[in-house]
Amino acid sequence: MNETTILASRAAAVAATVDRIRGIEHRMGVTRASLDAIMDELKTLAANEPLFPSAEFPPPPSGEKGNRRYLLHEDPGGRFALYLNALNPGNETKPHDHTTWAVVVAVDGEELNKVYAPRTGGGMEIVREVVVKPGTGIALMPEDIHSIHTQGTVPTRHLHMYGLALEKLDKRMAYDAATGEAVPYNANFMKPTENRPAS
């Protein structure tokens, strides 16, 4: 596919996927079951890897920590925000929540997600681990706490879908797993989004 064809195909695929996701949330609300249905929609989109070429969605320069986050879609008011997140291997985040629902699926690369719960006596413990790679994903309720750890030898290109755009999540927190101490996530750890829409 040439660049114009890719842009048009990606725009159509993203729009159709987000439209179905809106319908799922409208019919089912925000539940584990509805997020699983949303994850199935995103897996189908992510499986169309040629729509998300690494040349157009590169990670930071080789060896550099951090991520590049590209905006693919956002409804008015910040609802139903879809990003492509590109990271190099060897990155990790602090445990954090989102205060909105979130679903992550892989176009390419592997990312270990550790999910936490409060521990008796303070701090947090890991209650499950999920490796997000092509064909798999993770769905998180607004209150869920997770950290991400990029693995393998290739950069990740993962689709991140949120009920509300990350830039609007002023109350989401980052946590110290040992103590449970919390600090605002966006103000302390979030880099700006690259302004690259789907079309």
PDB file of C-alpha atoms in Angstrom, residues 7-198:
ATOM      1  CA  LEU A   7      -3.825   6.867   5.552  1.00  0.00           C
ATOM      2  CA  ALA A   8      -7.282   6.350   4.089  1.00  0.00           C
ATOM      3  CA  SER A   9      -7.458   2.698   5.159  1.00  0.00           C
ATOM      4  CA  ARG A  10      -6.269   3.492   8.682  1.00  0.00           C
ATOM      5  CA  ALA A  11      -8.736   6.356   9.054  1.00  0.00           C
ATOM      6  CA  ALA A  12     -11.619   4.132   7.956  1.00  0.00           C
ATOM      7  CA  ALA A  13     -10.543   1.210  10.173  1.00  0.00           C
ATOM      8  CA  VAL A  14     -10.042   3.410  13.229  1.00  0.00           C
ATOM      9  CA  ALA A  15     -13.374   5.196  12.747  1.00  0.00           C
ATOM     10  CA  ALA A  16     -15.278   1.927  12.338  1.00  0.00           C
ATOM     11  CA  THR A  17     -13.573   0.368  15.373  1.00  0.00           C
ATOM     12  CA  VAL A  18     -14.247   3.363  17.614  1.00  0.00           C
ATOM     13  CA  ASP A  19     -17.862   3.436  16.457  1.00  0.00           C
ATOM     14  CA  ARG A  20     -18.319  -0.203  17.501  1.00  0.00           C
ATOM     15  CA  ILE A  21     -16.583   0.506  20.817  1.00  0.00           C
ATOM     16  CA  ARG A  22     -18.948   3.415  21.504  1.00  0.00           C
ATOM     17  CA  GLY A  23     -21.836   1.021  20.904  1.00  0.00           C
ATOM     18  CA  ILE A  24     -20.413  -1.575  23.290  1.00  0.00           C
ATOM     19  CA  GLU A  25     -20.034   0.956  26.099  1.00  0.00           C
ATOM     20  CA  HIS A  26     -23.520   2.361  25.413  1.00  0.00           C
ATOM     21  CA  ARG A  27     -25.155  -1.085  25.536  1.00  0.00           C
ATOM     22  CA  MET A  28     -23.118  -2.713  28.302  1.00  0.00           C
ATOM     23  CA  GLY A  29     -21.696   0.125  30.397  1.00  0.00           C
ATOM     24  CA  VAL A  30     -18.218  -0.171  31.900  1.00  0.00           C
ATOM     25  CA  THR A  31     -17.842  -3.744  33.118  1.00  0.00           C
ATOM     26  CA  ARG A  32     -15.245  -6.492  32.797  1.00  0.00           C
ATOM     27  CA  ALA A  33     -17.417  -8.074  30.108  1.00  0.00           C
ATOM     28  CA  SER A  34     -17.751  -4.869  28.096  1.00  0.00           C
ATOM     29  CA  LEU A  35     -14.001  -4.247  28.277  1.00  0.00           C
ATOM     30  CA  ASP A  36     -13.360  -7.779  27.001  1.00  0.00           C
ATOM     31  CA  ALA A  37     -15.648  -7.017  24.044  1.00  0.00           C
ATOM     32  CA  ILE A  38     -13.788  -3.753  23.433  1.00  0.00           C
ATOM     33  CA  MET A  39     -10.500  -5.652  23.591  1.00  0.00           C
ATOM     34  CA  ASP A  40     -11.720  -8.024  20.856  1.00  0.00           C
ATOM     35  CA  GLU A  41     -12.436  -5.026  18.611  1.00  0.00           C
ATOM     36  CA  LEU A  42      -8.980  -3.585  19.232  1.00  0.00           C
ATOM     37  CA  LYS A  43      -7.273  -6.922  18.599  1.00  0.00           C
ATOM     38  CA  THR A  44      -8.901  -7.033  15.177  1.00  0.00           C
ATOM     39  CA  LEU A  45      -7.650  -3.522  14.426  1.00  0.00           C
ATOM     40  CA  ALA A  46      -4.130  -4.264  15.713  1.00  0.00           C
ATOM     41  CA  ALA A  47      -3.918  -7.422  13.586  1.00  0.00           C
ATOM     42  CA  ASN A  48      -3.918  -5.162  10.506  1.00  0.00           C
ATOM     43  CA  GLU A  49      -0.253  -4.343  11.119  1.00  0.00           C
ATOM     44  CA  PRO A  50       0.400  -2.614   7.747  1.00  0.00           C
ATOM     45  CA  LEU A  51      -1.877   0.222   8.891  1.00  0.00           C
ATOM     46  CA  PHE A  52       0.609   1.099  11.650  1.00  0.00           C
ATOM     47  CA  PRO A  53       4.073   1.045  10.033  1.00  0.00           C
ATOM     48  CA  SER A  54       7.054   1.499  12.320  1.00  0.00           C
ATOM     49  CA  ALA A  55       8.456   4.158   9.978  1.00  0.00           C
ATOM     50  CA  GLU A  56       5.414   6.337  10.678  1.00  0.00           C
ATOM     51  CA  PHE A  57       5.147   5.465  14.383  1.00  0.00           C
ATOM     52  CA  PRO A  58       8.757   5.144  15.571  1.00  0.00           C
ATOM     53  CA  PRO A  59       9.823   4.729  19.192  1.00  0.00           C
ATOM     54  CA  PRO A  60      12.327   7.144  20.731  1.00  0.00           C
ATOM     55  CA  PRO A  61      15.873   6.922  19.314  1.00  0.00           C
ATOM     56  CA  SER A  62      17.595   3.584  19.953  1.00  0.00           C
ATOM     57  CA  GLY A  63      18.382   2.999  23.597  1.00  0.00           C
ATOM     58  CA  GLU A  64      16.448   6.059  24.781  1.00  0.00           C
ATOM     59  CA  LYS A  65      14.067   5.563  27.675  1.00  0.00           C
ATOM     60  CA  GLY A  66      10.481   6.718  27.603  1.00  0.00           C
ATOM     61  CA  ASN A  67       7.833   6.450  24.929  1.00  0.00           C
ATOM     62  CA  ARG A  68       6.328   8.158  21.940  1.00  0.00           C
ATOM     63  CA  ARG A  69       2.556   8.294  22.081  1.00  0.00           C
ATOM     64  CA  TYR A  70       0.634   9.091  18.890  1.00  0.00           C
ATOM     65  CA  LEU A  71      -3.005  10.191  18.932  1.00  0.00           C
ATOM     66  CA  LEU A  72      -5.136   8.242  16.443  1.00  0.00           C
ATOM     67  CA  HIS A  73      -8.609   9.347  17.537  1.00  0.00           C
ATOM     68  CA  GLU A  74     -10.367  11.410  20.195  1.00  0.00           C
ATOM     69  CA  ASP A  75     -14.084  12.258  20.384  1.00  0.00           C
ATOM     70  CA  PRO A  76     -15.222  15.767  21.312  1.00  0.00           C
ATOM     71  CA  GLY A  77     -14.762  16.292  25.032  1.00  0.00           C
ATOM     72  CA  GLY A  78     -11.917  13.783  25.104  1.00  0.00           C
ATOM     73  CA  ARG A  79     -14.054  10.629  25.063  1.00  0.00           C
ATOM     74  CA  PHE A  80     -12.939   7.393  23.365  1.00  0.00           C
ATOM     75  CA  ALA A  81      -9.290   8.327  22.919  1.00  0.00           C
ATOM     76  CA  LEU A  82      -7.124   5.915  20.915  1.00  0.00           C
ATOM     77  CA  TYR A  83      -3.336   6.149  20.865  1.00  0.00           C
ATOM     78  CA  LEU A  84      -0.466   4.166  19.427  1.00  0.00           C
ATOM     79  CA  ASN A  85       2.298   3.875  22.025  1.00  0.00           C
ATOM     80  CA  ALA A  86       5.857   3.069  20.865  1.00  0.00           C
ATOM     81  CA  LEU A  87       8.572   2.111  23.368  1.00  0.00           C
ATOM     82  CA  ASN A  88      12.024   0.566  23.217  1.00  0.00           C
ATOM     83  CA  PRO A  89      12.749  -2.653  25.144  1.00  0.00           C
ATOM     84  CA  GLY A  90      13.863  -2.124  28.724  1.00  0.00           C
ATOM     85  CA  ASN A  91      11.320   0.545  29.705  1.00  0.00           C
ATOM     86  CA  GLU A  92       9.026   0.405  32.713  1.00  0.00           C
ATOM     87  CA  THR A  93       6.527   2.634  34.467  1.00  0.00           C
ATOM     88  CA  LYS A  94       5.575   3.237  38.058  1.00  0.00           C
ATOM     89  CA  PRO A  95       2.435   1.395  39.177  1.00  0.00           C
ATOM     90  CA  HIS A  96      -0.454   3.687  38.274  1.00  0.00           C
ATOM     91  CA  ASP A  97      -4.212   3.886  37.824  1.00  0.00           C
ATOM     92  CA  HIS A  98      -6.141   5.643  35.055  1.00  0.00           C
ATOM     93  CA  THR A  99      -9.446   6.755  36.655  1.00  0.00           C
ATOM     94  CA  THR A 100     -11.108   5.683  33.388  1.00  0.00           C
ATOM     95  CA  TRP A 101     -11.318   2.331  31.623  1.00  0.00           C
ATOM     96  CA  ALA A 102      -8.347   1.293  29.525  1.00  0.00           C
ATOM     97  CA  VAL A 103      -7.653  -1.470  27.010  1.00  0.00           C
ATOM     98  CA  VAL A 104      -4.202  -2.223  25.553  1.00  0.00           C
ATOM     99  CA  VAL A 105      -3.441  -4.579  22.647  1.00  0.00           C
ATOM    100  CA  ALA A 106      -0.275  -5.188  20.632  1.00  0.00           C
ATOM    101  CA  VAL A 107       0.530  -4.454  17.012  1.00  0.00           C
ATOM    102  CA  ASP A 108       4.143  -5.550  17.604  1.00  0.00           C
ATOM    103  CA  GLY A 109       6.463  -6.218  20.543  1.00  0.00           C
ATOM    104  CA  GLU A 110       5.949  -7.511  24.070  1.00  0.00           C
ATOM    105  CA  GLU A 111       5.009  -5.693  27.253  1.00  0.00           C
ATOM    106  CA  LEU A 112       4.671  -7.280  30.684  1.00  0.00           C
ATOM    107  CA  ASN A 113       1.814  -5.786  32.717  1.00  0.00           C
ATOM    108  CA  LYS A 114       1.871  -6.258  36.474  1.00  0.00           C
ATOM    109  CA  VAL A 115      -1.477  -5.693  38.188  1.00  0.00           C
ATOM    110  CA  TYR A 116      -1.491  -4.693  41.860  1.00  0.00           C
ATOM    111  CA  ALA A 117      -3.787  -4.715  44.877  1.00  0.00           C
ATOM    112  CA  PRO A 118      -3.355  -3.157  48.337  1.00  0.00           C
ATOM    113  CA  ARG A 119      -1.352  -5.309  50.733  1.00  0.00           C
ATOM    114  CA  THR A 120      -2.323  -5.798  54.353  1.00  0.00           C
ATOM    115  CA  GLY A 121      -0.012  -3.605  56.401  1.00  0.00           C
ATOM    116  CA  GLY A 122       0.632  -1.118  53.607  1.00  0.00           C
ATOM    117  CA  GLY A 123       2.039  -1.043  50.129  1.00  0.00           C
ATOM    118  CA  MET A 124       0.867  -3.167  47.223  1.00  0.00           C
ATOM    119  CA  GLU A 125       1.325  -6.692  45.971  1.00  0.00           C
ATOM    120  CA  ILE A 126       1.267  -8.105  42.456  1.00  0.00           C
ATOM    121  CA  VAL A 127      -1.917 -10.130  41.947  1.00  0.00           C
ATOM    122  CA  ARG A 128      -1.460 -11.073  38.279  1.00  0.00           C
ATOM    123  CA  GLU A 129       0.819 -10.607  35.306  1.00  0.00           C
ATOM    124  CA  VAL A 130      -0.218 -10.334  31.661  1.00  0.00           C
ATOM    125  CA  VAL A 131       2.141 -10.275  28.679  1.00  0.00           C
ATOM    126  CA  VAL A 132       0.643  -8.084  25.954  1.00  0.00           C
ATOM    127  CA  LYS A 133       1.911  -9.243  22.555  1.00  0.00           C
ATOM    128  CA  PRO A 134       0.276  -9.672  19.126  1.00  0.00           C
ATOM    129  CA  GLY A 135      -3.025 -11.485  19.651  1.00  0.00           C
ATOM    130  CA  THR A 136      -3.279 -10.666  23.375  1.00  0.00           C
ATOM    131  CA  GLY A 137      -4.246  -7.647  25.447  1.00  0.00           C
ATOM    132  CA  ILE A 138      -5.214  -6.364  28.848  1.00  0.00           C
ATOM    133  CA  ALA A 139      -8.369  -4.577  30.014  1.00  0.00           C
ATOM    134  CA  LEU A 140      -8.350  -2.349  33.091  1.00  0.00           C
ATOM    135  CA  MET A 141     -11.200  -0.868  35.080  1.00  0.00           C
ATOM    136  CA  PRO A 142     -10.825   2.751  36.255  1.00  0.00           C
ATOM    137  CA  GLU A 143      -9.584   1.732  39.702  1.00  0.00           C
ATOM    138  CA  ASP A 144      -7.141  -0.970  38.547  1.00  0.00           C
ATOM    139  CA  ILE A 145      -3.442  -0.327  39.190  1.00  0.00           C
ATOM    140  CA  HIS A 146      -0.758  -1.664  36.849  1.00  0.00           C
ATOM    141  CA  SER A 147       2.806  -1.108  35.713  1.00  0.00           C
ATOM    142  CA  ILE A 148       4.286  -1.866  32.299  1.00  0.00           C
ATOM    143  CA  HIS A 149       7.670  -3.387  31.477  1.00  0.00           C
ATOM    144  CA  THR A 150       8.758  -3.681  27.840  1.00  0.00           C
ATOM    145  CA  GLN A 151      10.483  -6.966  27.030  1.00  0.00           C
ATOM    146  CA  GLY A 152      12.128  -8.727  24.128  1.00  0.00           C
ATOM    147  CA  THR A 153      14.414  -7.257  21.485  1.00  0.00           C
ATOM    148  CA  VAL A 154      12.064  -5.172  19.322  1.00  0.00           C
ATOM    149  CA  PRO A 155      10.260  -1.903  20.119  1.00  0.00           C
ATOM    150  CA  THR A 156       6.591  -2.116  20.988  1.00  0.00           C
ATOM    151  CA  ARG A 157       3.775  -0.621  18.953  1.00  0.00           C
ATOM    152  CA  HIS A 158       0.651  -1.019  21.070  1.00  0.00           C
ATOM    153  CA  LEU A 159      -2.829   0.428  20.759  1.00  0.00           C
ATOM    154  CA  HIS A 160      -4.103   2.094  23.955  1.00  0.00           C
ATOM    155  CA  MET A 161      -7.815   2.901  24.163  1.00  0.00           C
ATOM    156  CA  TYR A 162      -9.226   4.997  27.010  1.00  0.00           C
ATOM    157  CA  GLY A 163     -12.708   6.054  27.986  1.00  0.00           C
ATOM    158  CA  LEU A 164     -11.294   9.561  28.442  1.00  0.00           C
ATOM    159  CA  ALA A 165      -8.142  11.070  26.937  1.00  0.00           C
ATOM    160  CA  LEU A 166      -4.990  10.761  29.047  1.00  0.00           C
ATOM    161  CA  GLU A 167      -4.474  14.511  29.016  1.00  0.00           C
ATOM    162  CA  LYS A 168      -7.768  14.938  30.891  1.00  0.00           C
ATOM    163  CA  LEU A 169      -6.979  12.417  33.654  1.00  0.00           C
ATOM    164  CA  ASP A 170      -5.861  14.940  36.262  1.00  0.00           C
ATOM    165  CA  LYS A 171      -6.612  12.668  39.195  1.00  0.00           C
ATOM    166  CA  ARG A 172      -4.692   9.550  38.154  1.00  0.00           C
ATOM    167  CA  MET A 173      -1.910   8.571  40.506  1.00  0.00           C
ATOM    168  CA  ALA A 174       1.458   6.800  40.519  1.00  0.00           C
ATOM    169  CA  TYR A 175       2.211   4.564  43.482  1.00  0.00           C
ATOM    170  CA  ASP A 176       5.221   3.348  45.406  1.00  0.00           C
ATOM    171  CA  ALA A 177       4.620  -0.407  45.552  1.00  0.00           C
ATOM    172  CA  ALA A 178       6.536  -0.761  48.836  1.00  0.00           C
ATOM    173  CA  THR A 179       4.760   1.988  50.758  1.00  0.00           C
ATOM    174  CA  GLY A 180       1.603   2.751  48.792  1.00  0.00           C
ATOM    175  CA  GLU A 181       2.546   6.444  48.697  1.00  0.00           C
ATOM    176  CA  ALA A 182       0.841   8.175  45.758  1.00  0.00           C
ATOM    177  CA  VAL A 183       1.780  11.179  43.625  1.00  0.00           C
ATOM    178  CA  PRO A 184      -0.014  12.652  40.593  1.00  0.00           C
ATOM    179  CA  TYR A 185       0.983  10.653  37.514  1.00  0.00           C
ATOM    180  CA  ASN A 186       0.428  13.139  34.697  1.00  0.00           C
ATOM    181  CA  ALA A 187       2.332  15.980  36.349  1.00  0.00           C
ATOM    182  CA  ASN A 188       5.322  13.824  37.274  1.00  0.00           C
ATOM    183  CA  PHE A 189       5.679  11.124  34.626  1.00  0.00           C
ATOM    184  CA  MET A 190       3.622  11.709  31.464  1.00  0.00           C
ATOM    185  CA  LYS A 191       5.274  12.988  28.301  1.00  0.00           C
ATOM    186  CA  PRO A 192       3.255  14.993  25.737  1.00  0.00           C
ATOM    187  CA  THR A 193       1.354  13.149  23.017  1.00  0.00           C
ATOM    188  CA  GLU A 194       2.574  13.391  19.422  1.00  0.00           C
ATOM    189  CA  ASN A 195      -0.171  15.044  17.386  1.00  0.00           C
ATOM    190  CA  ARG A 196      -0.638  12.483  14.651  1.00  0.00           C
ATOM    191  CA  PRO A 197      -4.276  11.674  13.906  1.00  0.00           C
ATOM    192  CA  ALA A 198      -5.430   8.614  11.999  1.00  0.00           C
TER     193      ALA A 198
END
